[in-house]
Amino acid sequence: MNKDLAKERQSSVLRVQELNSFIGRNLFLSDERYKQVLDLKSVLASRIKSLYDENYENLERGQKYELVLKKSLELIEFASEHNVTNYMEYTYLIGEVMGTEKHLFGLHFTMFTISLELWSTPEQKAYWDRFLKENGVFGTYIQTEIGHGTFIRGLETTATYDRNAEEFILDSPTLTSIKFWPGASGKTCNYAIVMAKLIIDGKDHGIHAFVVQLRSLENHSPVPGIELGDIGKKHAYEAIDNGFVKFKNVRIPRNNMLMRFAQVLPNGEFKRLGNEIVMYACMLIMRGILCMFASLLQSISTTIAIRYSCVRRQTADPTGLEPQIIDYQTQQYRLLPGLATSYANFFATIYFRNILNSFRKRSKNFSEIETNELAKLHALSSGIKAIVFDECLKFGQINRLCCGGHGYSASSGLQPVIQEADAGCTYEGDNIVLYLQTARYLLKAVQKGFSPHLELDNLQQIEKSDLFKRFEKYILLFRNLYESQIGEISNRMFILIEEEKLDRFEAWNSSSVALIYINLFIVYMNLNGIYEHQKSECSENQVILEELFELYLSYGIVEKFPNHFLKLGLIDGNQMTDHQNRLYELLKKVRVNAVCLVDAFGWTDSNLASSLGVYDGNVYEKLFQFAKSSLFNQNSENPVFNKVARPYILAKSKL
Ligand SMILES: Cc1cc2nc3c(=O)[nH]c(=O)nc-3n(C[C@H](O)[C@H](O)[C@H](O)COP(=O)(O)OP(=O)(O)OC[C@H]3O[C@@H](n4cnc5c(N)ncnc54)[C@H](O)[C@@H]3O)c2cc1C
């Protein structure tokens, strides 16, 4: 064990095991289930030991694909043997097997199965359940086209009904209609949910979901009429074959349209059943999973950077001693707000997941759902998804910089986190578009005279607590900020739209109100998490979590929204200086427990897949080992150099 890391752990009063149990209990809903998941994780770890490759980042794309395919199949088998059906648990296990690499059948277990579950009629659901059980089906979700992603109504793929054959004919009529990006569609998946424009007798009935076979279950060759392949190298996910798919008059049975909310009868009659907005329910579940995933992902890069910053020593002080880099205030200023944000976003996404679970339980029959509630949840989910991925990306990059040159080595494990967060800012809804959706909802609500306030279950109870009183001055500041901001934007919009007759879309073009709203939500949820923690009676940890919370709040004032606070007159220059000074004090306090706070997330070395974040801190050994296993070092000679450059050297030496 590296002696600096050992000292960090000894000198902190944080009780890591207790905090880890609290996190696990929140994640998996009970202590018992958390323990079971941990047991499963260690069984799985020993089972896939032979597939674990420390040298993964040095492999070529084809080798990575093969390894990830093997691991993905092993994981599916393991999950089915141990009856793991909850996607969050599944994701946790994926981390043990894949590190931060993607799973090839991630979409199969999310968008594909969730769409089948939510959009099928009961008869269709029974049919597809049986079909999936009895066949080796690997599904994906195909929506985006070369020409359109965000604007779903702009999709051009057609599904034209042929009433004589009782079939739909799928077609990609233009270059821009070719499906592009779907995960694992290029080489791997054999079935897909395809989103296409329904046409009956020349009439466009909007976008609907169809189950389409892509490849033969016998020999994996593409189904006639479907041209498909890999889209080529991307910023990340080397092992994943995001694909293109082009349809040429591909026929599928009428029953392959998922008809829970809209039906096409054999005679071609089109019937809409219930409100279109329930289609969002599928997206919501997916968002819940993704938000949680992003908050955990951020805790991974934070763990790596904080551990490394305690091991790394740099630049002699006046006594000649090289300090640990975490002792530089500039390092703390970049690292520790990321730690506070990891906890804040974790608490927020847990709460959000719980709201979604209770919504899902209540809404077995979607026709009875209050559309208002769904719209509100959708607006909240859009904003949370955007902010957690934005922050995961921002702090991932900061963490990379905090690790200096070694952070830039693929062995640091930071690159996949950053790339994953980067992609997450675009997939499942571009973040800017999502902020605008949230803003649109909020401003509409205000203009209809609804309260702009958050309605949270146990808010009143929390507001009566001593904990709330301790943080009241901060919370009121954030609440006032949101109210002032929404008031100002709403007035401005009223003038723009009513008096200057501006296009609504231009007027909506303001996303900061959504950012502030979601930030306020996270503040409350962070408070809620700490409030719940109080019940665990671990007072040492409670004090430390409260310091971390205060750091989150101070950072919000000083770094995230200083201009808004000053411009709206909620804080003056002197008060801002006071907040800045308090932030510096808090950095010192949080620094003392930083290693134990990241240890409490409980990531194993295989989860982190990082030479810099290893638990024992033996960083330099790992780095050197990685360098030696570079493909470039497999041969001590360099035949390529000799072939290409030797003639040049020879020519020079003759001169
Ligand atoms: C790694 C990865 C995996 C993916 N996996 C899948 C998959 O499995 N299945 C699938 O179907 N798709 C998948 N996608 C595609 C993804 O869903 C789309 O890329 C995403 O929805 C964004 O759409 P777009 O690419 O068309 O961006 P665009 O809509 O073209 O956005 C480009 C820019 O324009 C801005 N913009 C667009 N519209 C507006 C607006 N209304 N107001 C203001 N600004 C706007 C955006 O902010 C953005 O900056 C994946 C993408 C990635 C990167």
XYZ file of C-alpha atoms and ligand atoms in Angstrom:
708
model
C 0.000 0.000 0.000
C 1.298 3.448 -0.898
C 2.169 5.193 2.375
C 0.486 8.507 1.498
C -2.803 6.821 0.719
C -2.530 4.741 3.878
C -2.002 7.934 5.894
C -5.006 9.623 4.275
C -7.167 6.701 5.315
C -5.800 6.638 8.857
C -6.169 10.343 9.484
C -9.794 10.647 8.385
C -12.608 10.142 10.877
C -15.044 9.127 8.154
C -16.472 5.638 8.635
C -16.174 4.344 5.107
C -18.068 1.101 5.588
C -21.090 2.872 7.062
C -21.230 5.450 4.295
C -20.767 2.764 1.664
C -23.700 0.825 3.136
C -25.813 3.986 3.067
C -24.979 4.514 -0.608
C -25.651 0.849 -1.450
C -28.935 0.835 0.467
C -30.102 3.843 -1.538
C -28.946 2.355 -4.793
C -30.465 -1.088 -4.351
C -33.343 -0.160 -2.033
C -32.275 -2.384 0.888
C -29.154 -3.446 2.795
C -29.972 -7.043 2.074
C -30.178 -6.584 -1.686
C -26.986 -4.524 -1.692
C -25.167 -7.372 0.052
C -26.577 -9.856 -2.445
C -25.457 -7.690 -5.368
C -21.966 -7.420 -3.862
C -21.833 -11.212 -3.499
C -22.971 -11.633 -7.093
C -20.298 -9.189 -8.128
C -17.511 -11.205 -6.544
C -18.821 -14.491 -7.972
C -18.970 -12.861 -11.385
C -15.486 -11.396 -10.976
C -13.944 -14.818 -10.436
C -15.996 -16.334 -13.257
C -14.801 -13.852 -15.865
C -11.240 -13.632 -14.586
C -9.926 -15.242 -17.773
C -11.609 -12.486 -19.830
C -10.132 -9.656 -17.799
C -7.388 -7.922 -19.743
C -5.367 -5.214 -17.998
C -3.993 -4.381 -21.376
C -7.443 -3.714 -22.871
C -6.676 -0.161 -23.962
C -3.735 -1.420 -25.993
C -5.885 -3.822 -28.081
C -7.046 -3.230 -31.648
C -10.724 -2.655 -32.453
C -11.453 -6.215 -33.669
C -9.777 -7.702 -30.583
C -11.771 -5.379 -28.329
C -15.004 -6.354 -30.093
C -14.313 -10.070 -29.612
C -13.476 -9.660 -25.941
C -16.488 -7.446 -25.257
C -18.784 -9.858 -27.131
C -17.538 -12.767 -25.000
C -17.939 -10.762 -21.808
C -21.400 -9.539 -22.833
C -22.599 -13.095 -23.456
C -21.085 -14.288 -20.194
C -22.875 -11.498 -18.372
C -26.244 -12.271 -19.977
C -25.882 -15.899 -18.983
C -24.873 -14.943 -15.455
C -27.793 -12.515 -15.096
C -30.274 -15.108 -16.256
C -28.835 -17.826 -13.971
C -29.072 -15.476 -10.983
C -32.340 -13.888 -12.020
C -30.961 -10.341 -12.228
C -33.631 -8.415 -14.099
C -33.317 -4.966 -12.528
C -31.339 -2.822 -14.923
C -29.577 -0.846 -12.188
C -28.235 -4.052 -10.677
C -27.305 -5.225 -14.109
C -25.399 -1.987 -14.778
C -23.534 -2.400 -11.523
C -22.458 -5.891 -12.523
C -21.525 -4.660 -15.994
C -19.073 -2.290 -14.318
C -17.269 -5.212 -12.709
C -16.946 -7.010 -16.022
C -16.439 -4.168 -18.438
C -14.826 -1.419 -16.382
C -16.094 1.676 -18.144
C -16.360 -0.031 -21.551
C -19.842 -0.372 -23.029
C -21.836 -3.563 -22.985
C -22.839 -4.830 -26.445
C -26.375 -5.615 -25.397
C -27.039 -2.507 -23.317
C -29.815 -1.401 -25.674
C -31.314 -4.881 -25.709
C -31.917 -4.659 -21.962
C -33.102 -1.065 -22.050
C -34.741 0.562 -25.060
C -35.556 -2.711 -26.862
C -37.179 -4.558 -23.953
C -38.683 -1.446 -22.340
C -40.306 -0.442 -25.671
C -41.694 -3.964 -26.117
C -43.035 -3.879 -22.584
C -44.629 -0.446 -22.731
C -45.799 -0.111 -26.318
C -47.167 -3.641 -26.959
C -50.765 -4.757 -26.463
C -51.034 -7.547 -23.836
C -51.244 -10.146 -26.646
C -48.189 -8.720 -28.377
C -46.296 -8.619 -25.111
C -47.063 -12.289 -24.412
C -45.982 -13.186 -27.944
C -42.678 -11.255 -27.794
C -41.877 -12.463 -24.270
C -42.170 -16.045 -25.471
C -40.313 -15.328 -28.696
C -37.366 -13.721 -26.857
C -37.170 -16.630 -24.427
C -37.163 -19.256 -27.153
C -34.749 -17.573 -29.572
C -31.305 -16.056 -29.367
C -32.598 -12.544 -29.985
C -30.341 -9.526 -29.499
C -32.301 -6.347 -30.012
C -31.442 -2.716 -30.567
C -33.342 0.561 -30.913
C -33.275 2.295 -34.284
C -34.531 5.847 -34.509
C -31.935 8.362 -35.656
C -31.342 8.902 -39.387
C -28.530 10.626 -41.252
C -30.751 13.679 -41.741
C -32.605 13.841 -38.405
C -32.011 13.046 -34.755
C -33.537 15.654 -32.477
C -36.513 16.407 -34.728
C -38.343 13.086 -34.572
C -41.236 14.208 -36.737
C -38.665 14.817 -39.463
C -37.799 11.100 -39.743
C -38.271 9.872 -43.308
C -38.220 6.052 -43.073
C -41.660 4.873 -44.165
C -43.801 1.918 -43.083
C -46.516 1.720 -45.740
C -49.497 -0.524 -45.078
C -50.456 -3.116 -47.718
C -53.962 -4.265 -46.747
C -54.045 -7.121 -49.271
C -51.035 -8.827 -47.716
C -51.696 -7.392 -44.207
C -48.093 -6.288 -44.080
C -46.059 -3.102 -43.674
C -43.402 -2.255 -46.223
C -40.369 -0.555 -44.699
C -38.384 1.714 -46.946
C -35.574 4.266 -46.780
C -36.570 6.528 -49.656
C -33.642 8.990 -49.501
C -29.987 9.178 -48.498
C -30.971 11.234 -45.442
C -33.493 8.577 -44.350
C -30.817 5.912 -43.813
C -30.780 4.945 -40.148
C -27.483 5.927 -38.515
C -25.964 5.402 -35.042
C -28.059 2.628 -33.441
C -25.890 0.736 -30.966
C -24.724 -2.785 -31.946
C -26.771 -2.751 -35.162
C -23.802 -2.699 -37.555
C -22.583 -6.271 -36.993
C -24.276 -7.749 -33.947
C -28.014 -7.408 -33.314
C -30.580 -9.517 -35.133
C -33.782 -7.677 -34.156
C -34.717 -4.040 -33.647
C -37.448 -1.648 -32.735
C -37.537 0.678 -35.729
C -39.207 4.086 -35.577
C -40.841 4.908 -38.914
C -43.532 7.079 -40.457
C -46.774 5.143 -40.853
C -48.427 5.614 -44.253
C -51.904 4.266 -45.080
C -53.416 5.018 -48.481
C -50.908 7.816 -48.953
C -51.809 9.459 -45.624
C -49.084 10.127 -43.042
C -50.147 8.987 -39.530
C -46.944 10.002 -37.733
C -44.054 8.068 -36.229
C -44.668 4.583 -34.777
C -42.617 1.638 -33.505
C -42.177 -1.581 -35.493
C -40.364 -4.796 -34.588
C -38.067 -5.707 -37.461
C -35.800 -8.695 -37.953
C -32.410 -7.495 -39.191
C -30.469 -10.736 -39.504
C -31.124 -14.435 -39.875
C -31.269 -16.371 -36.620
C -29.637 -19.300 -38.451
C -26.572 -17.801 -40.087
C -26.616 -14.115 -39.003
C -26.758 -12.853 -42.619
C -28.803 -9.675 -43.223
C -32.477 -10.144 -44.060
C -33.086 -9.571 -47.813
C -33.770 -5.910 -48.522
C -31.763 -4.668 -45.526
C -28.323 -3.213 -46.076
C -26.444 -2.647 -42.860
C -22.968 -2.158 -41.476
C -20.736 -0.393 -38.971
C -20.527 3.441 -39.160
C -16.767 3.451 -38.574
C -14.529 4.627 -35.770
C -16.024 7.066 -33.261
C -14.611 9.191 -30.438
C -15.042 6.179 -28.156
C -16.851 2.833 -27.780
C -14.406 1.151 -30.086
C -15.865 -2.249 -29.325
C -19.413 -1.200 -30.141
C -20.689 -1.438 -33.704
C -22.982 1.570 -33.979
C -24.482 0.967 -37.387
C -26.241 2.213 -40.498
C -29.388 0.462 -41.726
C -31.061 0.971 -45.102
C -34.414 -0.631 -45.934
C -35.510 -1.469 -49.451
C -39.177 -2.559 -49.486
C -38.796 -4.882 -46.516
C -42.086 -6.575 -45.594
C -43.097 -7.274 -41.981
C -46.398 -8.672 -40.631
C -49.099 -6.171 -39.529
C -48.751 -7.407 -35.977
C -45.154 -6.189 -35.818
C -46.348 -2.645 -35.285
C -46.504 -2.094 -31.511
C -50.168 -1.221 -31.085
C -50.856 -0.331 -27.494
C -51.478 3.314 -28.218
C -52.348 3.269 -31.929
C -53.705 0.452 -34.067
C -53.911 -0.401 -37.733
C -56.787 -2.828 -38.306
C -56.504 -5.476 -41.053
C -58.680 -3.313 -43.347
C -56.258 -0.413 -42.938
C -58.358 1.604 -40.505
C -56.123 3.672 -38.163
C -57.178 4.105 -34.536
C -55.419 6.157 -31.874
C -55.872 4.804 -28.348
C -55.241 7.175 -25.471
C -52.916 10.141 -25.366
C -49.750 10.258 -27.450
C -47.804 11.630 -24.484
C -47.691 8.170 -22.866
C -45.072 7.283 -25.469
C -42.811 9.429 -23.246
C -43.077 6.892 -20.444
C -40.502 4.690 -22.137
C -38.119 7.627 -22.478
C -38.621 8.472 -18.808
C -37.572 5.039 -17.604
C -34.546 5.185 -19.834
C -33.677 8.651 -18.509
C -33.944 7.449 -14.907
C -31.401 4.731 -15.656
C -29.111 7.073 -17.548
C -29.129 9.811 -14.892
C -28.110 7.334 -12.225
C -25.479 5.943 -14.530
C -24.013 9.436 -15.168
C -23.838 10.274 -11.481
C -21.984 7.011 -10.793
C -19.726 7.599 -13.753
C -18.718 10.948 -12.314
C -17.844 9.306 -9.020
C -15.456 7.042 -10.947
C -13.396 9.860 -12.439
C -13.476 11.637 -9.067
C -12.159 8.526 -7.299
C -9.299 8.204 -9.777
C -8.263 11.863 -9.594
C -8.483 12.186 -5.801
C -6.513 9.018 -5.078
C -3.861 9.970 -7.593
C -3.628 13.532 -6.235
C -2.732 12.076 -2.836
C -0.092 9.737 -4.260
C 1.478 12.255 -6.611
C 4.081 14.636 -5.171
C 5.385 17.557 -7.144
C 7.528 20.699 -6.847
C 9.683 21.108 -3.747
C 8.457 23.514 -1.048
C 10.970 25.786 0.820
C 11.977 22.873 3.075
C 12.840 20.809 0.002
C 9.910 18.465 0.513
C 7.632 17.750 -2.432
C 4.010 18.224 -1.328
C 1.185 15.900 -2.318
C -0.480 17.733 -5.188
C -3.837 17.617 -3.383
C -2.383 20.142 -0.945
C -2.208 22.849 -3.591
C -5.224 25.088 -3.250
C -5.641 25.272 -7.021
C -5.860 21.474 -7.113
C -8.447 21.437 -4.327
C -10.461 24.146 -6.078
C -10.773 21.930 -9.147
C -11.089 18.505 -7.536
C -13.270 18.926 -4.482
C -16.314 20.675 -5.985
C -16.402 17.676 -8.345
C -16.514 15.396 -5.300
C -19.333 17.451 -3.779
C -21.185 17.366 -7.112
C -20.774 13.588 -7.355
C -22.581 13.181 -4.043
C -25.184 15.844 -4.874
C -26.019 14.297 -8.229
C -26.104 10.837 -6.716
C -28.690 11.923 -4.126
C -30.704 13.747 -6.794
C -30.784 10.832 -9.205
C -31.721 8.395 -6.416
C -34.662 10.586 -5.522
C -35.631 10.958 -9.165
C -35.441 7.178 -9.659
C -37.744 6.746 -6.656
C -40.292 9.215 -8.076
C -40.229 7.310 -11.358
C -40.655 3.953 -9.611
C -43.678 5.163 -7.716
C -45.100 6.718 -10.898
C -44.594 3.432 -12.717
C -46.354 1.470 -9.979
C -49.324 3.817 -10.057
C -49.569 3.853 -13.809
C -50.169 0.258 -14.820
C -52.917 1.470 -17.112
C -51.595 4.490 -18.968
C -54.975 5.694 -20.132
C -55.645 6.746 -16.547
C -52.479 8.674 -16.101
C -52.690 12.299 -15.358
C -51.030 13.766 -18.389
C -49.994 16.724 -16.294
C -47.907 14.517 -14.038
C -46.274 12.851 -16.977
C -45.487 16.206 -18.589
C -43.982 17.466 -15.336
C -41.862 14.359 -14.911
C -40.776 14.581 -18.489
C -39.653 18.195 -18.018
C -37.791 17.279 -14.849
C -36.166 14.250 -16.468
C -34.992 16.336 -19.437
C -33.264 18.851 -17.189
C -31.721 16.276 -14.850
C -30.427 14.159 -17.710
C -28.818 17.252 -19.236
C -27.209 18.543 -16.044
C -25.790 15.230 -14.778
C -24.157 14.469 -18.102
C -22.885 18.055 -18.478
C -21.313 17.903 -15.033
C -19.958 14.419 -15.553
C -18.243 15.685 -18.694
C -17.046 18.938 -17.133
C -15.584 17.321 -14.027
C -14.290 14.346 -16.000
C -12.190 16.751 -18.024
C -11.156 18.683 -14.904
C -10.167 15.409 -13.258
C -8.117 14.498 -16.310
C -6.267 17.822 -16.093
C -5.763 17.327 -12.367
C -3.868 14.125 -13.180
C -1.431 15.938 -15.489
C 0.354 13.952 -18.185
C -0.449 10.529 -16.750
C -4.105 11.471 -16.861
C -3.702 11.593 -20.620
C -2.482 7.972 -20.776
C -5.220 5.542 -21.794
C -4.256 3.542 -18.715
C -5.637 6.321 -16.473
C -9.158 5.090 -17.241
C -10.300 8.702 -17.516
C -10.703 8.743 -21.261
C -13.653 6.304 -21.388
C -15.407 8.255 -18.626
C -15.004 11.536 -20.474
C -16.006 9.993 -23.798
C -19.005 8.284 -22.259
C -20.135 11.547 -20.683
C -19.488 13.345 -23.946
C -21.725 10.928 -25.870
C -24.305 11.102 -23.098
C -24.641 14.847 -23.682
C -26.005 13.968 -27.136
C -27.696 10.564 -27.077
C -31.133 10.206 -25.555
C -31.687 13.878 -26.337
C -29.181 16.646 -27.027
C -28.613 18.503 -23.747
C -29.376 21.975 -25.064
C -32.605 20.764 -26.587
C -33.445 19.145 -23.248
C -32.807 22.337 -21.258
C -35.062 24.161 -23.694
C -37.783 21.550 -23.206
C -37.603 22.038 -19.444
C -37.615 25.826 -19.839
C -40.617 25.666 -22.146
C -42.532 23.603 -19.615
C -41.672 25.935 -16.721
C -42.509 29.111 -18.561
C -45.778 27.689 -19.839
C -46.691 26.653 -16.299
C -45.959 30.137 -14.974
C -47.919 31.803 -17.732
C -50.886 29.570 -16.993
C -50.670 30.807 -13.411
C -49.292 27.580 -11.886
C -46.805 27.804 -9.053
C -43.243 27.492 -10.294
C -42.227 25.734 -7.084
C -40.986 22.210 -6.738
C -43.569 19.911 -5.235
C -41.602 17.274 -3.394
C -42.995 14.619 -1.109
C -41.258 15.272 2.175
C -40.277 18.886 1.644
C -42.475 20.255 4.413
C -41.018 17.787 6.878
C -37.463 18.676 5.877
C -38.183 22.387 6.098
C -39.059 21.996 9.755
C -35.778 20.246 10.580
C -32.680 21.703 12.258
C -30.727 20.552 9.268
C -32.774 22.877 7.058
C -32.226 25.751 9.460
C -28.466 25.246 9.250
C -28.570 25.686 5.492
C -31.570 27.985 5.208
C -29.647 31.083 4.126
C -28.137 29.219 1.184
C -31.335 27.474 0.169
C -33.315 30.693 0.204
C -30.689 32.254 -2.018
C -31.086 29.504 -4.610
C -34.869 29.636 -4.329
C -34.905 33.414 -4.783
C -32.569 33.063 -7.713
C -34.947 30.702 -9.458
C -38.023 32.800 -8.719
C -36.376 36.038 -9.857
C -35.025 34.405 -12.978
C -38.276 32.804 -14.058
C -40.132 36.025 -13.300
C -37.733 38.044 -15.396
C -37.710 35.654 -18.350
C -41.448 35.223 -18.268
C -41.963 39.018 -18.419
C -39.415 39.387 -21.176
C -41.107 36.657 -23.172
C -44.479 38.237 -22.700
C -43.122 41.457 -24.183
C -41.331 39.638 -26.995
C -44.311 37.555 -27.989
C -47.229 39.858 -27.338
C -45.751 43.242 -28.199
C -42.957 42.634 -30.634
C -44.707 39.643 -32.247
C -41.541 37.597 -32.258
C -41.508 33.977 -33.289
C -42.168 31.766 -30.264
C -39.108 29.683 -30.971
C -36.830 32.689 -30.675
C -38.444 33.677 -27.451
C -37.988 30.219 -25.987
C -34.322 30.444 -26.733
C -33.204 30.678 -23.160
C -32.035 27.658 -21.249
C -30.581 29.242 -18.113
C -33.912 29.156 -16.325
C -33.940 25.357 -16.679
C -30.388 25.131 -15.424
C -31.225 27.147 -12.306
C -34.423 25.188 -11.717
C -32.687 21.823 -11.914
C -29.876 23.136 -9.758
C -32.444 24.069 -7.124
C -33.900 20.566 -7.406
C -30.437 19.088 -6.832
C -29.883 21.363 -3.828
C -33.101 20.048 -2.290
C -32.338 16.452 -3.161
C -28.856 16.732 -1.724
C -30.433 18.065 1.458
C -32.944 15.237 1.361
C -30.123 12.674 1.074
C -28.341 14.153 4.092
C -31.632 14.325 5.982
C -32.134 10.609 5.349
C -28.537 9.966 6.365
C -29.168 11.560 9.762
C -31.317 8.545 10.568
C -28.296 6.266 10.212
C -26.937 7.837 13.414
C -23.361 7.947 12.223
C -22.615 11.426 13.487
C -19.009 11.587 12.217
C -20.201 10.942 8.692
C -23.117 13.342 9.067
C -20.783 16.255 9.849
C -18.614 15.412 6.854
C -21.581 15.148 4.482
C -22.846 18.504 5.702
C -19.449 20.100 5.009
C -19.557 18.596 1.543
C -23.060 19.959 1.013
C -21.973 23.420 2.073
C -19.098 23.194 -0.372
C -21.592 22.320 -3.117
C -23.715 25.358 -2.210
C -20.778 27.764 -1.964
C -19.386 26.579 -5.266
C -22.813 27.121 -6.847
C -22.800 30.750 -5.708
C -19.178 31.579 -6.437
C -18.573 29.577 -9.604
C -21.825 28.492 -11.238
C -24.166 31.449 -10.988
C -22.158 34.461 -9.678
C -23.385 36.757 -12.453
C -26.997 35.793 -11.927
C -26.772 36.420 -8.174
C -25.073 39.774 -8.668
C -27.198 40.921 -11.586
C -30.457 40.123 -9.838
C -29.202 41.928 -6.713
C -29.469 38.855 -4.485
C -25.842 39.185 -3.380
C -23.581 42.230 -3.354
C -19.839 42.329 -3.968
C -18.905 42.105 -0.269
C -21.153 39.134 0.310
C -19.651 37.435 -2.728
C -16.200 37.876 -1.167
C -17.484 36.311 2.061
C -18.791 33.330 0.094
C -15.458 33.011 -1.652
C -13.595 32.966 1.659
C -15.964 30.399 3.079
C -15.394 28.263 -0.017
C -11.628 28.282 0.658
C -12.209 27.210 4.272
C -14.472 24.396 3.165
C -11.907 23.136 0.675
C -9.463 22.625 3.550
C -12.040 20.756 5.634
C -13.217 18.491 2.813
C -9.664 17.735 1.702
C -9.008 15.878 5.001
C -11.669 13.275 4.223
C -11.462 13.292 0.440
C -9.903 9.821 0.010
C -12.351 8.190 2.388
C -15.257 9.972 0.707
C -14.300 8.428 -2.640
C -13.521 5.046 -1.028
C -17.107 5.059 0.225
C -18.382 4.787 -3.362
C -16.943 1.290 -3.190
C -15.454 1.040 -6.677
C -13.170 -1.933 -7.175
C -10.002 -1.775 -9.254
C -11.787 -3.597 -12.083
C -14.586 -1.010 -12.028
C -12.102 1.825 -12.277
C -9.816 0.127 -14.814
C -7.241 2.778 -13.992
C -3.540 2.742 -13.259
C -3.900 6.039 -11.359
C -6.920 5.136 -9.261
C -5.821 1.747 -7.892
C -6.878 1.205 -4.285
C -3.357 0.456 -3.058
C -1.939 3.557 -4.749
C 0.856 1.631 -6.499
C 0.419 3.873 -9.466
C 3.880 3.952 -10.999
C 4.173 0.150 -11.157
C 0.868 -0.011 -13.057
C 1.843 2.798 -15.408
C 5.140 1.180 -16.309
C 3.524 -2.221 -16.759
C 1.003 -0.660 -19.161
C 3.755 1.052 -21.150
C 5.648 -2.195 -21.521
C 2.606 -3.985 -22.881
C 2.089 -1.446 -25.668
C 1.683 -3.160 -29.049
C 4.588 -1.007 -30.223
C 6.839 -2.773 -27.718
C 6.070 -6.340 -28.724
C 9.118 -6.387 -30.943
C 12.332 -4.782 -29.752
C 13.273 -4.180 -33.400
C 11.342 -1.687 -35.506
C 11.018 -3.304 -38.963
C 8.778 -0.495 -40.212
C 11.372 2.128 -39.353
C 14.065 0.091 -41.014
C 11.944 -0.285 -44.142
C 10.767 3.325 -44.389
C 13.441 5.501 -42.777
C 16.645 3.483 -43.120
C 17.056 4.402 -46.827
C 16.755 8.085 -45.848
C 19.444 7.738 -43.165
C 21.672 5.826 -45.562
C 21.197 8.496 -48.231
C 22.083 11.227 -45.712
C 25.174 9.401 -44.489
C 26.468 9.132 -48.069
C 26.372 12.886 -48.509
C -22.660 7.304 -28.959
C -24.021 7.495 -29.565
C -24.937 6.444 -29.520
C -26.175 6.569 -30.138
N -27.036 5.509 -30.118
C -28.210 5.596 -30.780
C -29.104 4.480 -30.836
O -28.839 3.424 -30.270
N -30.249 4.600 -31.556
C -30.570 5.757 -32.199
O -31.619 5.806 -32.838
N -29.756 6.853 -32.141
C -28.600 6.798 -31.458
N -27.763 7.898 -31.393
C -28.153 9.138 -32.044
C -28.603 10.201 -31.027
O -29.808 9.830 -30.432
C -28.683 11.559 -31.741
O -27.373 11.896 -32.151
C -29.260 12.622 -30.815
O -30.631 12.431 -30.637
C -29.032 14.059 -31.344
O -29.531 14.196 -32.623
P -28.627 14.723 -33.838
O -27.390 13.922 -33.882
O -29.495 14.716 -35.034
O -28.243 16.193 -33.449
P -28.880 17.512 -34.055
O -30.331 17.528 -33.734
O -28.512 17.644 -35.489
O -28.134 18.588 -33.195
C -27.010 19.334 -33.661
C -26.922 20.635 -32.887
O -28.093 21.434 -33.128
C -28.691 21.847 -31.915
N -30.166 21.793 -32.037
C -30.900 20.844 -32.687
N -32.204 21.104 -32.566
C -32.328 22.224 -31.820
C -33.442 22.977 -31.322
N -34.689 22.586 -31.542
N -33.172 24.063 -30.579
C -31.897 24.445 -30.321
N -30.812 23.780 -30.755
C -31.026 22.678 -31.485
C -28.231 20.847 -30.859
O -28.111 21.461 -29.581
C -26.857 20.409 -31.374
O -25.863 21.251 -30.851
C -26.524 7.792 -30.773
C -25.607 8.863 -30.787
C -24.381 8.721 -30.187
C -23.407 9.870 -30.215
